[in-house]
Short mmCIF file of C-alpha atoms and ligand atoms in Angstrom, two decimals:
data_model
loop_
_atom_site.label_atom_id
_atom_site.label_comp_id
_atom_site.label_asym_id
_atom_site.label_seq_id
_atom_site.Cartn_x
_atom_site.Cartn_y
_atom_site.Cartn_z
CA MET A 267 -13.99 -28.28 5.79
CA THR A 268 -11.39 -29.33 8.33
CA THR A 269 -9.19 -26.92 10.24
CA ILE A 270 -5.50 -27.61 10.70
CA LEU A 271 -3.28 -26.06 13.35
CA ILE A 272 0.43 -25.99 12.53
CA ARG A 273 2.35 -25.61 15.80
CA GLY A 274 5.60 -23.71 16.15
CA ALA A 275 6.67 -23.25 12.53
CA ARG A 276 9.38 -20.73 11.75
CA ILE A 277 7.76 -18.66 8.98
CA LEU A 278 10.56 -17.78 6.52
CA GLY A 279 13.01 -19.01 9.15
CA GLY A 280 11.85 -16.48 11.78
CA ALA A 281 10.60 -17.00 15.34
CA PRO A 282 8.25 -19.92 16.01
CA SER A 283 4.61 -19.20 15.20
CA ASP A 284 1.41 -21.19 15.01
CA ILE A 285 -0.53 -21.18 11.75
CA LEU A 286 -4.25 -21.94 11.63
CA LEU A 287 -5.61 -23.13 8.27
CA ARG A 288 -9.37 -22.87 7.85
CA ASP A 289 -11.59 -23.00 4.74
CA GLY A 290 -8.54 -23.25 2.51
CA VAL A 291 -6.87 -20.10 3.73
CA VAL A 292 -4.50 -18.98 6.46
CA ALA A 293 -6.96 -17.88 9.15
CA GLU A 294 -4.52 -16.80 11.87
CA THR A 295 -0.84 -16.79 12.72
CA GLY A 296 1.04 -16.11 15.96
CA ALA A 297 0.75 -17.69 19.41
CA LEU A 298 -2.54 -19.58 19.16
CA ALA A 299 -2.42 -21.58 22.39
CA GLY A 300 -6.18 -21.71 22.76
CA ALA A 301 -6.98 -22.46 19.12
CA LYS A 302 -9.01 -25.57 18.37
CA ALA A 303 -8.56 -27.54 15.19
CA ASP A 304 -9.54 -30.91 13.71
CA GLN A 305 -5.89 -31.75 13.18
CA THR A 306 -2.64 -30.51 14.71
CA VAL A 307 0.72 -30.70 12.96
CA ASP A 308 3.84 -30.34 15.10
CA ALA A 309 6.26 -28.08 13.21
CA ASP A 310 8.82 -27.55 15.94
CA GLY A 311 12.07 -26.52 14.25
CA LEU A 312 10.55 -26.56 10.77
CA VAL A 313 10.75 -23.64 8.35
CA ALA A 314 7.42 -22.60 6.80
CA LEU A 315 7.56 -21.30 3.25
CA PRO A 316 4.81 -20.32 0.83
CA GLY A 317 4.09 -23.35 -1.38
CA LEU A 318 6.77 -23.57 -4.06
CA VAL A 319 5.95 -22.73 -7.69
CA ASP A 320 7.79 -24.26 -10.64
CA LEU A 321 7.83 -22.38 -13.93
CA HIS A 322 9.37 -25.29 -15.81
CA THR A 323 8.15 -28.88 -15.38
CA HIS A 324 7.89 -31.62 -17.97
CA LEU A 325 4.92 -33.79 -16.97
CA ARG A 326 5.13 -35.79 -20.23
CA GLU A 327 1.38 -36.38 -20.45
CA PRO A 328 -0.09 -36.71 -23.02
CA GLY A 329 2.20 -38.97 -25.02
CA ARG A 330 5.02 -40.22 -22.81
CA GLU A 331 3.15 -41.70 -19.88
CA ASP A 332 5.97 -44.26 -19.58
CA ALA A 333 8.21 -41.41 -18.36
CA GLU A 334 5.75 -39.44 -16.21
CA THR A 335 2.07 -38.64 -15.86
CA VAL A 336 0.25 -35.64 -14.46
CA GLU A 337 -0.46 -37.78 -11.41
CA THR A 338 3.11 -39.01 -10.75
CA GLY A 339 4.71 -35.70 -11.72
CA THR A 340 2.50 -33.73 -9.36
CA GLN A 341 3.13 -36.33 -6.65
CA ALA A 342 6.83 -35.63 -7.10
CA ALA A 343 6.07 -31.90 -7.00
CA ALA A 344 4.11 -32.17 -3.75
CA ARG A 345 6.90 -34.26 -2.22
CA GLY A 346 9.29 -31.49 -3.21
CA GLY A 347 7.18 -28.82 -1.52
CA TYR A 348 5.49 -27.48 -4.66
CA THR A 349 1.87 -26.35 -4.78
CA ALA A 350 1.90 -25.33 -8.45
CA VAL A 351 3.82 -26.34 -11.55
CA HIS A 352 3.84 -25.04 -15.11
CA ALA A 353 3.59 -28.00 -17.48
CA MET A 354 5.79 -27.56 -20.55
CA ALA A 355 4.24 -27.83 -23.99
CA ASN A 356 6.53 -30.40 -25.64
CA THR A 357 4.11 -33.27 -25.14
CA SER A 358 2.66 -35.53 -27.82
CA PRO A 359 0.48 -34.04 -29.14
CA VAL A 360 2.17 -30.70 -28.55
CA ALA A 361 0.20 -28.29 -26.34
CA ASP A 362 -0.28 -25.82 -29.18
CA THR A 363 -4.09 -25.54 -29.26
CA ALA A 364 -6.83 -24.64 -26.79
CA GLY A 365 -7.92 -28.29 -26.90
CA VAL A 366 -4.61 -29.73 -25.74
CA VAL A 367 -3.91 -27.14 -23.03
CA GLU A 368 -7.45 -27.70 -21.71
CA GLN A 369 -6.79 -31.44 -21.70
CA VAL A 370 -3.65 -30.96 -19.59
CA TRP A 371 -5.47 -28.48 -17.36
CA ARG A 372 -8.32 -30.98 -16.77
CA LEU A 373 -5.85 -33.77 -16.02
CA GLY A 374 -4.36 -31.45 -13.42
CA GLN A 375 -7.78 -30.76 -11.91
CA GLU A 376 -8.58 -34.47 -11.78
CA TYR A 377 -5.27 -36.09 -10.82
CA GLY A 378 -3.06 -33.23 -9.68
CA HIS A 379 -1.45 -33.26 -6.25
CA CYS A 380 -0.68 -29.61 -6.94
CA ASP A 381 -2.05 -27.02 -9.34
CA VAL A 382 -1.08 -27.66 -12.96
CA GLN A 383 -0.81 -24.58 -15.16
CA PRO A 384 -0.27 -25.54 -18.80
CA VAL A 385 2.33 -23.70 -20.87
CA GLY A 386 1.33 -23.17 -24.50
CA ALA A 387 3.65 -23.71 -27.44
CA VAL A 388 4.82 -20.61 -29.29
CA THR A 389 4.82 -22.28 -32.69
CA SER A 390 2.61 -25.03 -34.12
CA GLY A 391 4.11 -28.43 -33.40
CA LEU A 392 7.20 -26.68 -31.97
CA GLU A 393 8.29 -26.55 -35.59
CA GLY A 394 9.32 -22.91 -35.61
CA ARG A 395 7.36 -22.17 -38.79
CA GLN A 396 4.13 -20.47 -37.74
CA LEU A 397 2.68 -19.14 -34.52
CA ALA A 398 0.41 -21.46 -32.56
CA GLU A 399 -3.07 -20.39 -31.43
CA LEU A 400 -1.74 -18.14 -28.67
CA GLY A 401 -4.93 -16.13 -28.22
CA ALA A 402 -7.17 -19.20 -28.15
CA MET A 403 -4.94 -20.81 -25.51
CA ALA A 404 -5.00 -17.61 -23.46
CA ASP A 405 -8.82 -17.49 -23.66
CA SER A 406 -9.26 -21.21 -22.93
CA ALA A 407 -10.21 -22.71 -19.56
CA ALA A 408 -6.47 -23.20 -18.98
CA ARG A 409 -5.93 -19.40 -19.18
CA VAL A 410 -2.41 -19.81 -20.56
CA ARG A 411 -0.06 -16.91 -19.86
CA VAL A 412 3.35 -18.53 -20.41
CA PHE A 413 4.27 -19.61 -23.92
CA SER A 414 7.34 -21.66 -24.77
CA ASP A 415 8.71 -24.00 -27.40
CA ASP A 416 10.97 -25.36 -24.66
CA GLY A 417 13.16 -28.20 -25.80
CA LYS A 418 13.53 -26.13 -28.94
CA CYS A 419 14.50 -22.52 -29.46
CA VAL A 420 12.32 -20.05 -31.32
CA SER A 421 15.32 -19.26 -33.46
CA ASP A 422 13.54 -17.28 -36.20
CA ALA A 423 13.81 -13.63 -35.17
CA VAL A 424 10.65 -12.62 -37.02
CA LEU A 425 8.54 -15.32 -35.35
CA MET A 426 10.00 -14.40 -31.96
CA ARG A 427 9.15 -10.77 -32.55
CA ARG A 428 5.58 -11.64 -33.56
CA ALA A 429 5.11 -13.88 -30.51
CA LEU A 430 6.36 -11.13 -28.20
CA GLU A 431 3.98 -8.66 -29.83
CA TYR A 432 1.04 -11.05 -29.72
CA VAL A 433 1.24 -12.00 -26.02
CA LYS A 434 1.05 -8.37 -24.95
CA ALA A 435 -2.72 -8.46 -25.64
CA PHE A 436 -3.30 -10.81 -22.69
CA ASP A 437 -0.35 -10.00 -20.41
CA GLY A 438 1.47 -13.14 -21.52
CA VAL A 439 5.17 -13.89 -21.56
CA VAL A 440 7.36 -15.78 -24.00
CA ALA A 441 9.71 -18.17 -22.20
CA GLN A 442 12.64 -18.81 -24.47
CA HIS A 443 14.82 -21.91 -24.57
CA ALA A 444 17.90 -20.04 -25.76
CA GLN A 445 19.88 -22.30 -28.05
CA GLU A 446 21.11 -21.13 -31.43
CA PRO A 447 20.49 -24.29 -33.46
CA ARG A 448 23.33 -24.04 -35.97
CA LEU A 449 25.92 -23.43 -33.26
CA THR A 450 24.76 -26.53 -31.37
CA GLU A 451 24.37 -29.13 -34.10
CA GLY A 452 25.37 -32.44 -32.56
CA ALA A 453 26.44 -30.69 -29.34
CA GLN A 454 26.87 -32.97 -26.33
CA LEU A 455 28.65 -31.16 -23.52
CA ASN A 456 29.77 -27.64 -22.62
CA GLU A 457 32.46 -26.57 -25.10
CA GLY A 458 35.67 -26.45 -23.10
CA GLU A 459 38.50 -28.48 -21.63
CA VAL A 460 36.29 -31.35 -20.49
CA SER A 461 34.48 -31.79 -23.81
CA ALA A 462 37.87 -31.71 -25.57
CA ARG A 463 39.33 -34.37 -23.28
CA LEU A 464 36.26 -36.60 -23.57
CA GLY A 465 36.01 -36.09 -27.33
CA LEU A 466 32.38 -34.97 -27.09
CA THR A 467 31.09 -32.29 -29.47
CA GLY A 468 31.20 -28.93 -27.70
CA TRP A 469 28.16 -26.83 -26.83
CA PRO A 470 29.42 -23.25 -26.80
CA ALA A 471 28.19 -20.68 -24.30
CA VAL A 472 27.76 -18.21 -27.16
CA ALA A 473 24.94 -20.34 -28.59
CA GLU A 474 22.88 -19.44 -25.52
CA GLU A 475 24.14 -15.90 -25.06
CA ALA A 476 23.55 -14.80 -28.67
CA ILE A 477 19.86 -15.75 -28.49
CA ILE A 478 19.37 -14.11 -25.09
CA ALA A 479 20.95 -10.87 -26.31
CA ARG A 480 18.80 -10.88 -29.43
CA ASP A 481 15.61 -11.61 -27.51
CA CYS A 482 16.26 -8.92 -24.90
CA LEU A 483 16.62 -6.44 -27.73
CA LEU A 484 13.46 -7.72 -29.42
CA ALA A 485 11.45 -7.58 -26.18
CA ALA A 486 12.59 -4.01 -25.62
CA HIS A 487 11.86 -3.08 -29.23
CA VAL A 488 8.24 -4.21 -29.05
CA GLY A 489 7.73 -3.42 -25.36
CA SER A 490 6.90 -6.97 -24.34
CA ARG A 491 7.74 -9.46 -21.62
CA LEU A 492 10.54 -12.03 -22.08
CA HIS A 493 11.42 -14.86 -19.71
CA VAL A 494 14.70 -16.70 -20.22
CA CYS A 495 14.58 -20.40 -19.36
CA HIS A 496 17.43 -22.23 -17.59
CA VAL A 497 20.23 -19.66 -17.80
CA SER A 498 23.50 -21.57 -17.67
CA THR A 499 26.45 -19.28 -18.41
CA ALA A 500 28.21 -16.32 -16.79
CA GLY A 501 27.89 -14.44 -20.07
CA SER A 502 24.11 -14.89 -20.08
CA VAL A 503 24.00 -13.38 -16.61
CA GLU A 504 25.89 -10.32 -17.84
CA ILE A 505 23.43 -9.81 -20.72
CA ILE A 506 20.38 -10.16 -18.45
CA ARG A 507 21.91 -7.77 -15.92
CA TRP A 508 22.42 -5.26 -18.72
CA ALA A 509 18.85 -5.70 -20.01
CA LYS A 510 17.42 -5.19 -16.52
CA SER A 511 19.58 -2.09 -16.01
CA LYS A 512 17.82 -0.65 -19.07
CA GLY A 513 14.45 -1.22 -17.38
CA TRP A 514 13.39 -3.85 -19.89
CA ASP A 515 10.80 -6.43 -18.85
CA VAL A 516 13.11 -9.44 -18.82
CA THR A 517 13.07 -12.22 -16.22
CA ALA A 518 15.16 -15.36 -15.94
CA GLU A 519 15.36 -18.71 -14.19
CA VAL A 520 18.17 -21.07 -13.22
CA THR A 521 17.86 -24.79 -12.53
CA PRO A 522 19.05 -26.43 -9.32
CA HIS A 523 21.51 -28.59 -11.29
CA HIS A 524 23.17 -25.58 -12.88
CA LEU A 525 23.63 -24.16 -9.35
CA LEU A 526 25.42 -27.27 -8.10
CA LEU A 527 26.99 -29.40 -10.84
CA THR A 528 29.66 -28.73 -13.46
CA ASP A 529 30.75 -30.34 -16.72
CA SER A 530 33.53 -32.10 -14.83
CA SER A 531 30.81 -34.41 -13.46
CA ALA A 532 30.77 -36.04 -16.90
CA GLU A 533 34.44 -36.93 -16.40
CA ARG A 534 34.95 -37.43 -12.67
CA SER A 535 31.81 -38.82 -11.12
CA PRO A 536 31.26 -41.53 -8.54
CA LEU A 537 28.94 -42.99 -11.16
CA GLY A 538 31.79 -43.20 -13.70
CA PRO A 539 32.85 -41.10 -16.71
CA TYR A 540 30.58 -40.60 -19.73
CA ASN A 541 27.56 -41.24 -17.53
CA PRO A 542 24.60 -39.79 -19.47
CA ILE A 543 22.83 -39.02 -16.20
CA TYR A 544 24.72 -35.71 -16.58
CA LYS A 545 23.54 -35.10 -20.13
CA VAL A 546 21.17 -32.16 -20.06
CA ASN A 547 20.05 -29.21 -22.16
CA PRO A 548 21.54 -26.67 -21.65
CA PRO A 549 24.66 -28.58 -20.61
CA LEU A 550 26.35 -28.41 -17.23
CA ARG A 551 28.95 -25.65 -17.44
CA THR A 552 32.10 -24.67 -15.53
CA ALA A 553 32.74 -23.76 -11.90
CA ASP A 554 33.03 -20.09 -12.94
CA ASP A 555 29.56 -20.27 -14.49
CA VAL A 556 28.15 -21.88 -11.33
CA ARG A 557 29.63 -19.07 -9.24
CA ALA A 558 28.12 -16.41 -11.52
CA LEU A 559 24.70 -18.10 -11.50
CA ARG A 560 24.66 -18.28 -7.70
CA GLU A 561 25.60 -14.62 -7.40
CA ALA A 562 22.97 -13.65 -9.97
CA LEU A 563 20.25 -15.57 -8.13
CA ALA A 564 21.34 -13.93 -4.87
CA ASP A 565 21.31 -10.38 -6.26
CA GLY A 566 18.05 -10.90 -8.17
CA THR A 567 19.47 -10.69 -11.70
CA ILE A 568 18.14 -14.22 -12.05
CA ASP A 569 14.61 -14.06 -10.67
CA CYS A 570 13.88 -17.61 -9.75
CA VAL A 571 14.75 -21.27 -9.55
CA ALA A 572 12.92 -23.54 -11.99
CA THR A 573 13.50 -27.27 -11.98
CA ASP A 574 13.35 -28.24 -15.68
CA HIS A 575 12.19 -31.59 -14.23
CA ALA A 576 12.72 -33.81 -17.29
CA PRO A 577 11.79 -37.43 -16.62
CA HIS A 578 13.06 -40.14 -18.97
CA PRO A 579 12.60 -43.89 -18.75
CA VAL A 580 15.68 -45.99 -17.97
CA GLU A 581 16.18 -47.18 -21.56
CA ASP A 582 16.43 -43.59 -22.81
CA LYS A 583 19.13 -42.65 -20.27
CA GLU A 584 21.14 -45.81 -19.63
CA THR A 585 22.72 -45.95 -23.04
CA GLU A 586 25.85 -44.48 -24.59
CA TRP A 587 26.29 -40.74 -24.10
CA ALA A 588 25.60 -39.63 -27.67
CA ALA A 589 22.37 -41.63 -27.90
CA ALA A 590 21.00 -40.77 -24.45
CA ALA A 591 18.10 -38.40 -23.91
CA MET A 592 18.85 -34.99 -22.40
CA GLY A 593 17.44 -34.07 -19.02
CA MET A 594 17.23 -34.77 -15.30
CA ILE A 595 14.42 -35.05 -12.80
CA GLY A 596 14.48 -32.38 -10.14
CA LEU A 597 11.21 -31.67 -8.33
CA GLU A 598 11.97 -33.78 -5.27
CA THR A 599 15.50 -32.46 -4.74
CA ALA A 600 15.17 -28.79 -5.74
CA LEU A 601 14.78 -27.31 -2.27
CA SER A 602 17.65 -29.41 -0.88
CA VAL A 603 19.94 -28.38 -3.74
CA VAL A 604 19.02 -24.73 -3.22
CA GLN A 605 19.76 -25.08 0.49
CA GLU A 606 23.14 -26.61 -0.33
CA ALA A 607 24.09 -24.09 -3.04
CA MET A 608 22.50 -20.90 -1.71
CA VAL A 609 21.61 -21.13 1.99
CA GLU A 610 24.59 -23.06 3.36
CA THR A 611 26.85 -20.68 1.43
CA GLY A 612 25.18 -17.63 3.00
CA LEU A 613 23.94 -16.29 -0.35
CA LEU A 614 20.21 -16.52 0.48
CA ASP A 615 18.20 -16.68 3.68
CA TRP A 616 14.82 -18.43 3.86
CA ALA A 617 12.97 -15.27 2.91
CA GLY A 618 15.17 -15.18 -0.17
CA VAL A 619 14.42 -18.81 -0.94
CA ALA A 620 10.67 -18.11 -0.65
CA ASP A 621 11.08 -15.16 -3.00
CA ARG A 622 13.03 -17.10 -5.64
CA MET A 623 11.06 -20.36 -5.46
CA SER A 624 7.52 -19.12 -4.84
CA VAL A 625 6.86 -15.38 -4.97
CA ARG A 626 8.68 -14.50 -8.17
CA PRO A 627 7.79 -17.58 -10.24
CA ALA A 628 4.12 -17.09 -9.30
CA ARG A 629 4.34 -13.48 -10.40
CA ILE A 630 6.06 -14.29 -13.70
CA GLY A 631 3.43 -16.97 -14.44
CA ARG A 632 0.59 -14.68 -13.25
CA LEU A 633 -0.66 -17.29 -10.76
CA ALA A 634 -2.73 -15.14 -8.41
CA GLY A 635 -3.36 -17.87 -5.83
CA HIS A 636 0.29 -18.73 -5.26
CA GLY A 637 3.45 -17.06 -4.03
CA ARG A 638 1.69 -15.15 -1.28
CA ALA A 639 3.11 -14.40 2.15
CA VAL A 640 2.13 -16.81 4.94
CA GLU A 641 -0.27 -14.41 6.67
CA PRO A 642 -3.99 -14.22 7.46
CA GLY A 643 -6.15 -14.13 4.33
CA ALA A 644 -3.59 -15.79 2.05
CA PRO A 645 -4.42 -19.11 0.38
CA GLY A 646 -3.33 -22.05 2.55
CA ASN A 647 -0.42 -23.01 0.30
CA ILE A 648 2.45 -23.83 2.65
CA THR A 649 5.55 -25.99 2.72
CA LEU A 650 7.07 -27.20 5.99
CA TYR A 651 10.75 -27.94 5.63
CA ASP A 652 13.32 -29.40 8.01
CA PRO A 653 16.71 -27.86 7.12
CA SER A 654 18.54 -29.62 9.97
CA VAL A 655 18.79 -33.12 8.53
CA ARG A 656 21.20 -34.46 5.90
CA GLN A 657 20.43 -37.61 3.97
CA PRO A 658 21.63 -39.47 0.89
CA VAL A 659 19.47 -39.10 -2.21
CA ASP A 660 17.65 -42.35 -2.92
CA PRO A 661 16.07 -42.51 -6.40
CA ALA A 662 14.07 -45.60 -5.43
CA ALA A 663 12.21 -43.58 -2.81
CA MET A 664 11.05 -40.94 -5.28
CA ALA A 665 7.47 -40.42 -6.42
CA SER A 666 8.45 -39.58 -9.99
CA LYS A 667 7.93 -42.38 -12.48
CA SER A 668 11.49 -41.86 -13.72
CA ARG A 669 14.77 -42.26 -11.87
CA ASN A 670 17.16 -40.01 -13.79
CA THR A 671 18.46 -37.96 -10.88
CA PRO A 672 22.11 -36.86 -11.00
CA TYR A 673 22.24 -36.76 -7.18
CA GLU A 674 22.01 -40.50 -6.51
CA GLY A 675 24.09 -41.34 -3.45
CA LEU A 676 24.94 -37.69 -2.80
CA THR A 677 24.14 -36.46 0.68
CA LEU A 678 22.00 -33.31 0.58
CA PRO A 679 20.56 -31.19 3.37
CA GLY A 680 16.91 -30.82 4.27
CA ARG A 681 13.65 -32.65 3.90
CA VAL A 682 10.14 -31.54 2.97
CA VAL A 683 7.99 -32.66 5.90
CA ALA A 684 4.59 -31.37 4.78
CA THR A 685 2.93 -29.55 1.91
CA PHE A 686 -0.50 -27.92 2.07
CA LEU A 687 -2.57 -26.97 -0.98
CA ARG A 688 -5.41 -24.59 -0.14
CA GLY A 689 -5.45 -25.74 3.44
CA ARG A 690 -5.37 -29.48 2.75
CA PRO A 691 -2.25 -31.59 3.18
CA THR A 692 -0.82 -33.19 0.05
CA VAL A 693 2.21 -34.44 1.99
CA LEU A 694 2.50 -35.19 5.73
CA GLU A 695 5.49 -36.70 7.56
CA GLY A 696 7.26 -36.66 4.20
CA LYS A 697 4.67 -38.99 2.67
CA LEU A 698 1.93 -38.38 0.12
CA VAL A 699 -1.50 -38.00 1.67
ZN1 ZN B 773 14.71 -26.10 -22.24
#
């Protein structure tokens, strides 16, 4: 196996250090002037982070290979600095059996440019009627630990309680897409001034907050682990802060787009009003919500950033608002958006970014080989990032099969220069290896 010497990287933004990768692991760090390696990577001025981990990726395979495949989605992940992604279960067929999660897991082994950890559905067919084969998925080769009906909410309180009880047997976690279905029938955009002006059906914050409050109480009642997907409102933050203050085992994620964009984008955008590029579930909220989400990520109330990378083909997005699919791609821009929203604002340093984008998501997903400090003995999962550049976002240059990024034309900071998965480069000089 080849050895790679990374020269002069600033680990977590600290002083320059060399990093020697050998046999898939970090062999040595520090001043390694005399070290010999098969390949040397100049990392002068680059920040070294542990390989990023996404708890929430839609890879679309099987079923919607026109939107994304395991291969293209993991290429996008590697380009974004990720070494592991959790693949959401709302595929076709739904990942609700050991057979389907093993299929996704094998696709990841064969075609993945990063590790692919399948998420199992909570209910059969995401129908919310009966529990899926949670135990069989946990025991399968995919070793599923995260279960989610994402895209849909497990709205039935009894089913949610049973799922929370069931996953305790194998240290699993239920990741809830918190959306009270009756309160969001036909909902299009955050319920508020902008939705009123645009005449789009409102999506009230309470539809998210009511489910999160209920689920925190249920998780505490049965002594289980709850993870809240894509928190989007200031009220949700308050509820999660309260649940954590009680010592309950509740974790939460926020997406990059909810840290940067607001519902006013749907009205005043360089891309024009009513542009469905901004249509997403949960919806973009207000500037007050964005402020609360940033503060919550900074103080740890929200544990991590998760992309909710949701690729859609052009015909599903470039249509009228009400008919357009919900979702945005995000793997290739996540780190830049986090730099813009959290680092440039002084809310997080690079150690904080590593914690929220690698360490904590790996821990929540129980991925032992990821989210480790860049130090001798750790797996060689490393991202080299140049925070000093600013460049316009170019959808055409992306590896994802889909182009539905809301950042087109926006100038964002930073660039992923290299990604290493177990000591081998998946990206070098910003390009796929
Ligand atoms: Zn969701």
